[in-house]
Short mmCIF file of C-alpha atoms in Angstrom, two decimals:
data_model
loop_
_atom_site.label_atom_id
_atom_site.label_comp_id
_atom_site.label_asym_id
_atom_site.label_seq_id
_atom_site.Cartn_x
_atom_site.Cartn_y
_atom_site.Cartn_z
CA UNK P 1 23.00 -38.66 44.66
CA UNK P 2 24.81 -42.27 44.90
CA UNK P 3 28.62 -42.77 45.96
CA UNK P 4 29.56 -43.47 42.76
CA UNK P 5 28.07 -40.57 41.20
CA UNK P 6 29.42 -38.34 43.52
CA UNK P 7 32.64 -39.46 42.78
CA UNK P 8 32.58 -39.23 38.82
CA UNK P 9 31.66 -35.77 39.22
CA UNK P 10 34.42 -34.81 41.58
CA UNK P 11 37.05 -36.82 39.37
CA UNK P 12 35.77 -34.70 36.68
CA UNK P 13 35.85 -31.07 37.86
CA UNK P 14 39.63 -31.82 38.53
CA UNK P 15 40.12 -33.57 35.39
CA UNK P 16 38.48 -30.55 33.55
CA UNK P 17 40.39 -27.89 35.79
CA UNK P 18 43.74 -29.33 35.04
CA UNK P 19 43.24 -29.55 31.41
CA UNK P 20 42.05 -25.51 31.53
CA UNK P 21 45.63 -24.69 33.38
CA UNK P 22 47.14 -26.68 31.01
CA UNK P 23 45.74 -24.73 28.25
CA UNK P 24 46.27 -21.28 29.15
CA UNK P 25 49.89 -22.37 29.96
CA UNK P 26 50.66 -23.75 26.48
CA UNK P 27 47.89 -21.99 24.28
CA UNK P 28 46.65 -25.39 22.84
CA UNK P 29 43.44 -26.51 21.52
CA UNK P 30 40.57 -27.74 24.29
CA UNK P 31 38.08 -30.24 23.07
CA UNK P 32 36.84 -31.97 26.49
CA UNK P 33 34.39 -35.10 26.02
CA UNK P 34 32.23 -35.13 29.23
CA UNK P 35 32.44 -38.71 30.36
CA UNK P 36 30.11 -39.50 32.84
CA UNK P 37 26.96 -42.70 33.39
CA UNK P 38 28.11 -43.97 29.74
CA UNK P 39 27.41 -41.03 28.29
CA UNK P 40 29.14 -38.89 25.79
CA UNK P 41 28.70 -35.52 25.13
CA UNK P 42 30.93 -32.87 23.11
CA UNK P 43 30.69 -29.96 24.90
CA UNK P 44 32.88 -27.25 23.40
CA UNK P 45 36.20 -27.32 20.86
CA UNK P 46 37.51 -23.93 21.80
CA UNK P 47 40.56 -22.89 19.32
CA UNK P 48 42.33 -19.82 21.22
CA UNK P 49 43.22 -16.68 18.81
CA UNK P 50 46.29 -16.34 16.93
CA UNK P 51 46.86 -12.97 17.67
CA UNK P 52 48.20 -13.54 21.04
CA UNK P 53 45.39 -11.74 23.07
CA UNK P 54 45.23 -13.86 26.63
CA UNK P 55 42.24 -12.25 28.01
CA UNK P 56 40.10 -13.55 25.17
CA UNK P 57 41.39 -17.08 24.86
CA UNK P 58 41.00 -16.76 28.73
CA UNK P 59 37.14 -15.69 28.10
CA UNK P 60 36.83 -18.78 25.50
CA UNK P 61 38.61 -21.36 27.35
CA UNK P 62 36.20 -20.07 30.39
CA UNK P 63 33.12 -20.57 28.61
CA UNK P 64 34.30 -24.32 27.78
CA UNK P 65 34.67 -25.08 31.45
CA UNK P 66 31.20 -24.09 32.04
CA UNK P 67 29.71 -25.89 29.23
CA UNK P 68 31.50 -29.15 30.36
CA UNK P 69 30.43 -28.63 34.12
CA UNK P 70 26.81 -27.54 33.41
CA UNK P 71 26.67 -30.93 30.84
CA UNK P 72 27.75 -32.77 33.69
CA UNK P 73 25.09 -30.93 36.41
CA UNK P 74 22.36 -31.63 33.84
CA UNK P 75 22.83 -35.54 33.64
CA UNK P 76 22.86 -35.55 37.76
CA UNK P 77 20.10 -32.84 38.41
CA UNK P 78 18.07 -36.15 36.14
CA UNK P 79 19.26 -38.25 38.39
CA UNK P 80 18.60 -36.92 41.55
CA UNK P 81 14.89 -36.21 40.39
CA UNK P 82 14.44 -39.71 39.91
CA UNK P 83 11.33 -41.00 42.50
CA UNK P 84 13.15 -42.76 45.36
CA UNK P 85 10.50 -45.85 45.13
CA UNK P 86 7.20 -46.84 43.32
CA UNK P 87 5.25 -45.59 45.72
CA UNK P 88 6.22 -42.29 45.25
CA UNK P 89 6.31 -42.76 41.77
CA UNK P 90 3.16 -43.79 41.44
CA UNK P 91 1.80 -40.40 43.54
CA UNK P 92 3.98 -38.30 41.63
CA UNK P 93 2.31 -39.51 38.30
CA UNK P 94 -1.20 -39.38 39.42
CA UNK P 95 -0.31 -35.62 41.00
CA UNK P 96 1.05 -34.36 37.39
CA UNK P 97 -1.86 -35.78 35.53
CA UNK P 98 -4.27 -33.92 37.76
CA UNK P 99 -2.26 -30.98 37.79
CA UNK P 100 -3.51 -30.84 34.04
CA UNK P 101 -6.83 -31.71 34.09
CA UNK P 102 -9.18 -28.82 32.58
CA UNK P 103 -12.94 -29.90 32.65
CA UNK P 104 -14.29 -27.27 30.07
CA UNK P 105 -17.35 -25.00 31.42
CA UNK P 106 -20.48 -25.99 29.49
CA UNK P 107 -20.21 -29.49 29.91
CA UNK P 108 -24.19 -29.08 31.29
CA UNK P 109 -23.67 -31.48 34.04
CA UNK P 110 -24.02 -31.39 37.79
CA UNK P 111 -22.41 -33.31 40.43
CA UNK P 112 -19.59 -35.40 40.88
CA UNK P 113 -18.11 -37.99 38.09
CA UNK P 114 -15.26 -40.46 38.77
CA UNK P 115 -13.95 -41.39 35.24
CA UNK P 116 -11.06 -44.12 35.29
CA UNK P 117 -8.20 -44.09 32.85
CA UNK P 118 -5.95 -47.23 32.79
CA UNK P 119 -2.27 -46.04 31.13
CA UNK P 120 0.43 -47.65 29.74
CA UNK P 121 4.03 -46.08 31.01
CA UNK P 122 7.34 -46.94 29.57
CA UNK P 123 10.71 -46.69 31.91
CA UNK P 124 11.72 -43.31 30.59
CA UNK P 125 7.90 -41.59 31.18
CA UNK P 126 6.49 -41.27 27.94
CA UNK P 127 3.19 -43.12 28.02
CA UNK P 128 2.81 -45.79 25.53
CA UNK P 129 -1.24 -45.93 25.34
CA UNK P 130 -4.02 -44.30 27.15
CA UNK P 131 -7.31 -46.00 27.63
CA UNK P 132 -10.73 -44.91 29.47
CA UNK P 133 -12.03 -48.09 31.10
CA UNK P 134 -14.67 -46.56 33.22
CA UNK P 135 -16.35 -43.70 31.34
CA UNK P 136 -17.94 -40.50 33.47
CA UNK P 137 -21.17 -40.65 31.54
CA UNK P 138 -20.51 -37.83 29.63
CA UNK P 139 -18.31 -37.52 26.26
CA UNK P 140 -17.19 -34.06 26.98
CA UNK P 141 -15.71 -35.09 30.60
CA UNK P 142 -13.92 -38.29 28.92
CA UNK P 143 -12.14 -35.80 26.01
CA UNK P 144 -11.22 -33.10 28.96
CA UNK P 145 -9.71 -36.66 30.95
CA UNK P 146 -7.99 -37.65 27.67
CA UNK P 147 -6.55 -34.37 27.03
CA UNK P 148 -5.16 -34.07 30.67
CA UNK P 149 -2.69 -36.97 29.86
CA UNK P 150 -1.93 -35.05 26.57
CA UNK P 151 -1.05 -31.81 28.36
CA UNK P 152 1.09 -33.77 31.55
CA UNK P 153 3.38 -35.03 28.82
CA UNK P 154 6.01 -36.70 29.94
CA UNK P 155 5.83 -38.68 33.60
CA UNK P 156 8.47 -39.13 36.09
CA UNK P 157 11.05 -41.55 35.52
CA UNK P 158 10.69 -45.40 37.07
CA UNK P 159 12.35 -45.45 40.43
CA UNK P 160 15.43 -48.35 40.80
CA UNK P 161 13.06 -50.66 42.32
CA UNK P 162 11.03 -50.74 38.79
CA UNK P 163 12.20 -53.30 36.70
CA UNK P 164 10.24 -53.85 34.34
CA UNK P 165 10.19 -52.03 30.74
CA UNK P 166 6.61 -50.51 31.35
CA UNK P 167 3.66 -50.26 34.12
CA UNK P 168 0.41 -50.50 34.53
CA UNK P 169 -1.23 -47.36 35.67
CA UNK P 170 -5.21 -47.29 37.13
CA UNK P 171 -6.07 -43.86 37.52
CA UNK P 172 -9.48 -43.04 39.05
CA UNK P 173 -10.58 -39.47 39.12
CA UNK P 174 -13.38 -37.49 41.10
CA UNK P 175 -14.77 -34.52 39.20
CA UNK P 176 -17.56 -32.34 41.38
CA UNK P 177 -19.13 -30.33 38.51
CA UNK P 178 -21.17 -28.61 41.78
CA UNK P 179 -24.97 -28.01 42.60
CA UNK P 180 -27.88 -26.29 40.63
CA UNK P 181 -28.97 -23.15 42.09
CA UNK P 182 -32.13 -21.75 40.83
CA UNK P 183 -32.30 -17.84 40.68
CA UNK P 184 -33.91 -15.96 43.09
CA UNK P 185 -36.42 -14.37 41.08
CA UNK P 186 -38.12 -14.58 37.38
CA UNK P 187 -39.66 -12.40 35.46
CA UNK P 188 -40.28 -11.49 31.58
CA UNK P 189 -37.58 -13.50 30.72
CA UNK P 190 -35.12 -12.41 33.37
CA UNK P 191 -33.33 -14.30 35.76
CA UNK P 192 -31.78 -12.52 38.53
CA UNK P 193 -29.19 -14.03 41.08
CA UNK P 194 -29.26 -11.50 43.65
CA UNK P 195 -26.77 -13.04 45.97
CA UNK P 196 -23.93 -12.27 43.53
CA UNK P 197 -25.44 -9.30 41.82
CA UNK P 198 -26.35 -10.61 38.26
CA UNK P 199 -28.43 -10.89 35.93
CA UNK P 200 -29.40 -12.03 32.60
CA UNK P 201 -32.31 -11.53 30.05
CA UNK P 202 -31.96 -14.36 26.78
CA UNK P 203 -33.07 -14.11 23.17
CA UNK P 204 -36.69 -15.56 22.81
CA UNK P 205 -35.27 -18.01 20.81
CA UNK P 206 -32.40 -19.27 23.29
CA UNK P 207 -33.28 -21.07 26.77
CA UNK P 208 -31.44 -22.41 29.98
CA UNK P 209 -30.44 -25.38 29.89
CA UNK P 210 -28.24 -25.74 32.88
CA UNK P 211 -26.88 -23.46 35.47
CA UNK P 212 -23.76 -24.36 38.30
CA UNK P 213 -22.41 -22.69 41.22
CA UNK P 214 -19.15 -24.10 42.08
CA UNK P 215 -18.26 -21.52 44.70
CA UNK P 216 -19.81 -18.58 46.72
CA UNK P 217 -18.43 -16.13 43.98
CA UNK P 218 -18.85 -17.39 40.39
CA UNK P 219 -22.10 -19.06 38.17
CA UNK P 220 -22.08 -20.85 35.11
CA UNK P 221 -25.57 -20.54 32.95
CA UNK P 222 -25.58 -22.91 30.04
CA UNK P 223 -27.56 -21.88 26.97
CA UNK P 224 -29.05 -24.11 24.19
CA UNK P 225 -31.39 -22.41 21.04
CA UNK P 226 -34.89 -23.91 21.30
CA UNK P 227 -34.61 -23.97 17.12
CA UNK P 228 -31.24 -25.65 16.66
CA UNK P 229 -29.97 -22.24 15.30
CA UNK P 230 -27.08 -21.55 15.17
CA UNK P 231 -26.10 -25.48 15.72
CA UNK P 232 -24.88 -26.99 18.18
CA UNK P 233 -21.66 -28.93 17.82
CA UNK P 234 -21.90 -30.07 21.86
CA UNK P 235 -23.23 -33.67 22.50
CA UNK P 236 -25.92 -31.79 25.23
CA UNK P 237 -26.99 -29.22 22.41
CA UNK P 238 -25.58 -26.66 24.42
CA UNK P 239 -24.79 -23.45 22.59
CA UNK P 240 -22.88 -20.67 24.96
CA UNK P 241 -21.91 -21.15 28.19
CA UNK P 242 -22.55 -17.76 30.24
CA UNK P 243 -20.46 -16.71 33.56
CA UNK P 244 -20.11 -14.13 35.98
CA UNK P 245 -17.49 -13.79 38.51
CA UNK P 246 -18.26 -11.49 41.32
CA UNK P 247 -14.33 -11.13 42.73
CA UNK P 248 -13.64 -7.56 41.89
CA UNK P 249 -10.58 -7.66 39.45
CA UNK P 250 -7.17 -6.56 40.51
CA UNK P 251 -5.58 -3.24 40.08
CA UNK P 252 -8.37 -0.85 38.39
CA UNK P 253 -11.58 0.25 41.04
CA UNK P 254 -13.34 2.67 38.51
CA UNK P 255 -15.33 1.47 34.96
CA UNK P 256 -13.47 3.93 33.30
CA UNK P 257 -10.33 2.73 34.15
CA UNK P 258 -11.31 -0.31 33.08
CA UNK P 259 -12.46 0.67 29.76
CA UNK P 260 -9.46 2.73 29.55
CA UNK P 261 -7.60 2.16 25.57
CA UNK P 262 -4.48 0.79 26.77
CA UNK P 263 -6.31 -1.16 28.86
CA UNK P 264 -8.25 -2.77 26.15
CA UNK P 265 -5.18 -2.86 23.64
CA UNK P 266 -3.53 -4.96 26.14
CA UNK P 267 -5.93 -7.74 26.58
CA UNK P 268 -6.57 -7.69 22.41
CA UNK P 269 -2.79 -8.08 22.06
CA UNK P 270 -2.50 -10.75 25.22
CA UNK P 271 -5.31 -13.12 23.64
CA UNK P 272 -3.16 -12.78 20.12
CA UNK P 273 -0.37 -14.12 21.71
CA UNK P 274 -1.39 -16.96 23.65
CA UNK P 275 -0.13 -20.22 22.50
CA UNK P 276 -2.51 -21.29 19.32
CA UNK P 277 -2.01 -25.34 20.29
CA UNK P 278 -3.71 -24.89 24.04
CA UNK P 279 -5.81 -21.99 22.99
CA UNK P 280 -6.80 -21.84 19.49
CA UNK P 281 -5.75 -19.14 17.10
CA UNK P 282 -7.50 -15.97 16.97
CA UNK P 283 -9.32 -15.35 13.80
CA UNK P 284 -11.12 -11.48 14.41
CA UNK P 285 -11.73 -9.92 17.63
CA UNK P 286 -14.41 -7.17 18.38
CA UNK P 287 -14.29 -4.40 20.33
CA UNK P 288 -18.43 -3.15 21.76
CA UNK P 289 -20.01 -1.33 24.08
CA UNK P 290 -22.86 -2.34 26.37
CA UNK P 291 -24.15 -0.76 29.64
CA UNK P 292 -21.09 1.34 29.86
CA UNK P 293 -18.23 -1.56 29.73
CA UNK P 294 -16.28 -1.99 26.98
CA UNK P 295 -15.96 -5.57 25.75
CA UNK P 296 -13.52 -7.68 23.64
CA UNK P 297 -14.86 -10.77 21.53
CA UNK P 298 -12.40 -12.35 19.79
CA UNK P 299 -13.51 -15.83 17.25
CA UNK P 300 -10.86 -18.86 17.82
CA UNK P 301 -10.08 -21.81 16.09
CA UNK P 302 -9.98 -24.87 18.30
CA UNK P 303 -6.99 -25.74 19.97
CA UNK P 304 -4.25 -28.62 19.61
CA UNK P 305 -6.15 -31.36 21.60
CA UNK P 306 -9.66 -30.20 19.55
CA UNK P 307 -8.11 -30.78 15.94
CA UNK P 308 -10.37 -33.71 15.63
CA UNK P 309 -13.45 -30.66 16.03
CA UNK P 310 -11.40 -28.65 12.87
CA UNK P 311 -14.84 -27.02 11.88
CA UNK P 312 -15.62 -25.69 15.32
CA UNK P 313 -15.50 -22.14 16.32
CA UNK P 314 -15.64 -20.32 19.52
CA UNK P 315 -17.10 -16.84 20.37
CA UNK P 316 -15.94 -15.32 23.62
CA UNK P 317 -16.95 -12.19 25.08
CA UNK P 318 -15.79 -10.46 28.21
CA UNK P 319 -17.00 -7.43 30.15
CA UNK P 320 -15.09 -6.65 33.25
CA UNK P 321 -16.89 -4.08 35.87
CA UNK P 322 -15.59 -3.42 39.21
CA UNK P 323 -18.30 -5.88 40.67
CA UNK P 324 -16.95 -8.74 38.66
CA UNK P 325 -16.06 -10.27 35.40
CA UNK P 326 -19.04 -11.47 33.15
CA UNK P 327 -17.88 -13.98 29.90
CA UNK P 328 -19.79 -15.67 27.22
CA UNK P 329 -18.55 -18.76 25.50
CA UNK P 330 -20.47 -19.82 22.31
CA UNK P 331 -19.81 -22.86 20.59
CA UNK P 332 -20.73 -23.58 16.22
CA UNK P 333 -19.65 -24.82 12.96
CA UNK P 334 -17.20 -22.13 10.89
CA UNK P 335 -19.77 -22.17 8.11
CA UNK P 336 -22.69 -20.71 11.09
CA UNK P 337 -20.23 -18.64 12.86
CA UNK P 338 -20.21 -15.79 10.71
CA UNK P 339 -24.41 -15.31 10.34
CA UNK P 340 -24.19 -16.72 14.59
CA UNK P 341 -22.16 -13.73 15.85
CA UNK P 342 -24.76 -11.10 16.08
CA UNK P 343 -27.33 -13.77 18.36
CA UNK P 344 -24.15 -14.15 20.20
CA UNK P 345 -24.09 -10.53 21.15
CA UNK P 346 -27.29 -10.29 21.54
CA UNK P 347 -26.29 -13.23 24.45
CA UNK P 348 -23.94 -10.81 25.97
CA UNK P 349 -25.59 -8.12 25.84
CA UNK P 350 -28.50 -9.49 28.11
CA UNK P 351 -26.15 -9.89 31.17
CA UNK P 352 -25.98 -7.25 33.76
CA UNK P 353 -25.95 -6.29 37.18
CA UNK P 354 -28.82 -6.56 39.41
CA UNK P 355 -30.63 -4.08 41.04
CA UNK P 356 -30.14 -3.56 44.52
#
């Protein structure tokens, strides 16, 4: 905080505490105008009661201090969290638009993309234009990159040695999308992955189209339909996205804990209520049984940043064991969705666990 800050907010707490003695001494009106870096702000006209009660015109007047001192803390907390000089400017922006970036599973791709955004930032953070100038090769990747400057909002403000109105911003960004393992064995239609315990057995009519390991505990199979039914609405033709996470979830250790009711009730009433605009709106959920796990399904509308995909839905399944978590992410057009659903579950309901 500068010198001269510093000093218009001491002037002001004894400006304000005067005028409070003041007023419970002569029982007149308060209205206190916070002064401070050419700003004005009405923080409170506090009237005390007629009826001569001091201990609540005490409680008013009290609650008018505070509002004038925590107006005044606001408009320096802003200050102070000003960057000190481009530099860090410039690394604080580039950390909060990472911070945000989301590279949806099924993308289909392998290995590591550097997209580059160029950005247009004006002197209070709010970011005038967004262009990609060196695309990743993929449209999928470039919408996830586009959306991670929708979700950052706004950026830090310009430090004092920015002068101009706006800045330039070249943003380069690495994505590693990971390797393509290849299961350890195959055979009538199966693919097992021993080393994390799963397996999975597809329609005839669906095929691999991709699969990703981007740690020792989780896989990502991608799925496409070798008739174009249900369509695709992916660029790749990718229809579900199928994963398995072999960290054993927290809290429950038995299946039937797991598949407990209030268990299940919970996660229903937790998708529900997640925020429609990052997650889509739920349209039906559906509650199965497979293999002795309960599972929850629930169709979604796209989210906020996906408007421009209004005729997309999403089927998601998920089937938590004690071994891991297994969930299926299918991808078509609201009219197929409906007719869709039950090669869906058929989807889901070829995963498993692999024999020892």
């Amino acid at each position: 905080m500068s010198a001269a800050m510093a000093g218009k907010a001491s002037d002001l707490a004894v400006r304000v505490a005067a005028r409070f003695k003041a007023v419970l001494q002569a029982g007149e009106d308060l209205v206190y105008v916070l002064q401070c870096a050419n700003l004005k702000i009405v923080t409170a006209v506090c009237r005390p009661p007629q009826n001569g009660k001091a201990n609540t015109m005490r409680w008013i007047l009290f609650g008018c201090l505070f509002l004038s001192v925590f107006g005044m803390a606001s408009i320096l907390r802003a200050e102070e969290k000003r960057p000190a000089t481009k530099t860090e400017w410039a690394s604080e922006v580039k950390k909060r638009l990472v911070e945000n970036l989301a590279v949806a599973v099924g993308s289909g791709l392998t290995g590591t993309r550097h997209p580059e955004l160029k950005l247009i930032v004006r002197r209070n953070g709010t970011i005038a234009k967004v262009t990609v100038i060196r695309s990743s090769g993929h449209k999928s990747i470039d919408e996830a990159v586009l959306r991670m400057v929708k979700r950052a909002g706004r950026l830090p403000l310009f430090s004092r040695d920015m002068k101009g109105k706006q800045e330039e911003v070249i943003l380069s960004i690495e994505i590693d999308l990971g390797e393509r393992p290849r299961p350890d064995t195959t055979s009538k239609g199966e693919r097992v992955y021993q080393a994390l315990g799963f397996r999975l057995e597809l329609p005839q009519t669906f095929e691999i189209s991709q699969t990703r390991r981007p740690n020792d505990t989780e896989i990502y199979i991608d799925v496409r339909s070798r008739t174009n039914e249900p369509s695709s609405t992916d660029a790749n033709g990718t229809v579900c996205t199928v994963g398995f996470d072999a960290r054993y979830p927290e809290g429950a250790v038995t299946q039937s804990q797991l598949n407990a009711d209030d268990v299940i009730v919970k996660k229903i009433t937790a998708a529900a209520g997640r925020d429609p605009s990052l997650f889509g709106k739920v349209e039906s959920t559906i509650v199965f049984d497979h293999d002795g796990v309960r599972g929850i399904a629930t169709i979604t509308t796209p989210a906020l940043f996906d408007r421009h995909m209004s005729d997309r839905r999403q089927y998601q399944a998920t089937m938590v064991r004690p071994q891991g978590t297994v969930t299926v992410s299918c991808w078509t057009t609201a009219k197929a969705m409906p007719h869709a659903i039950a090669m869906f579950q058929k989807i889901a309901e070829g995963t498993g666990l692999a024999k020892p």
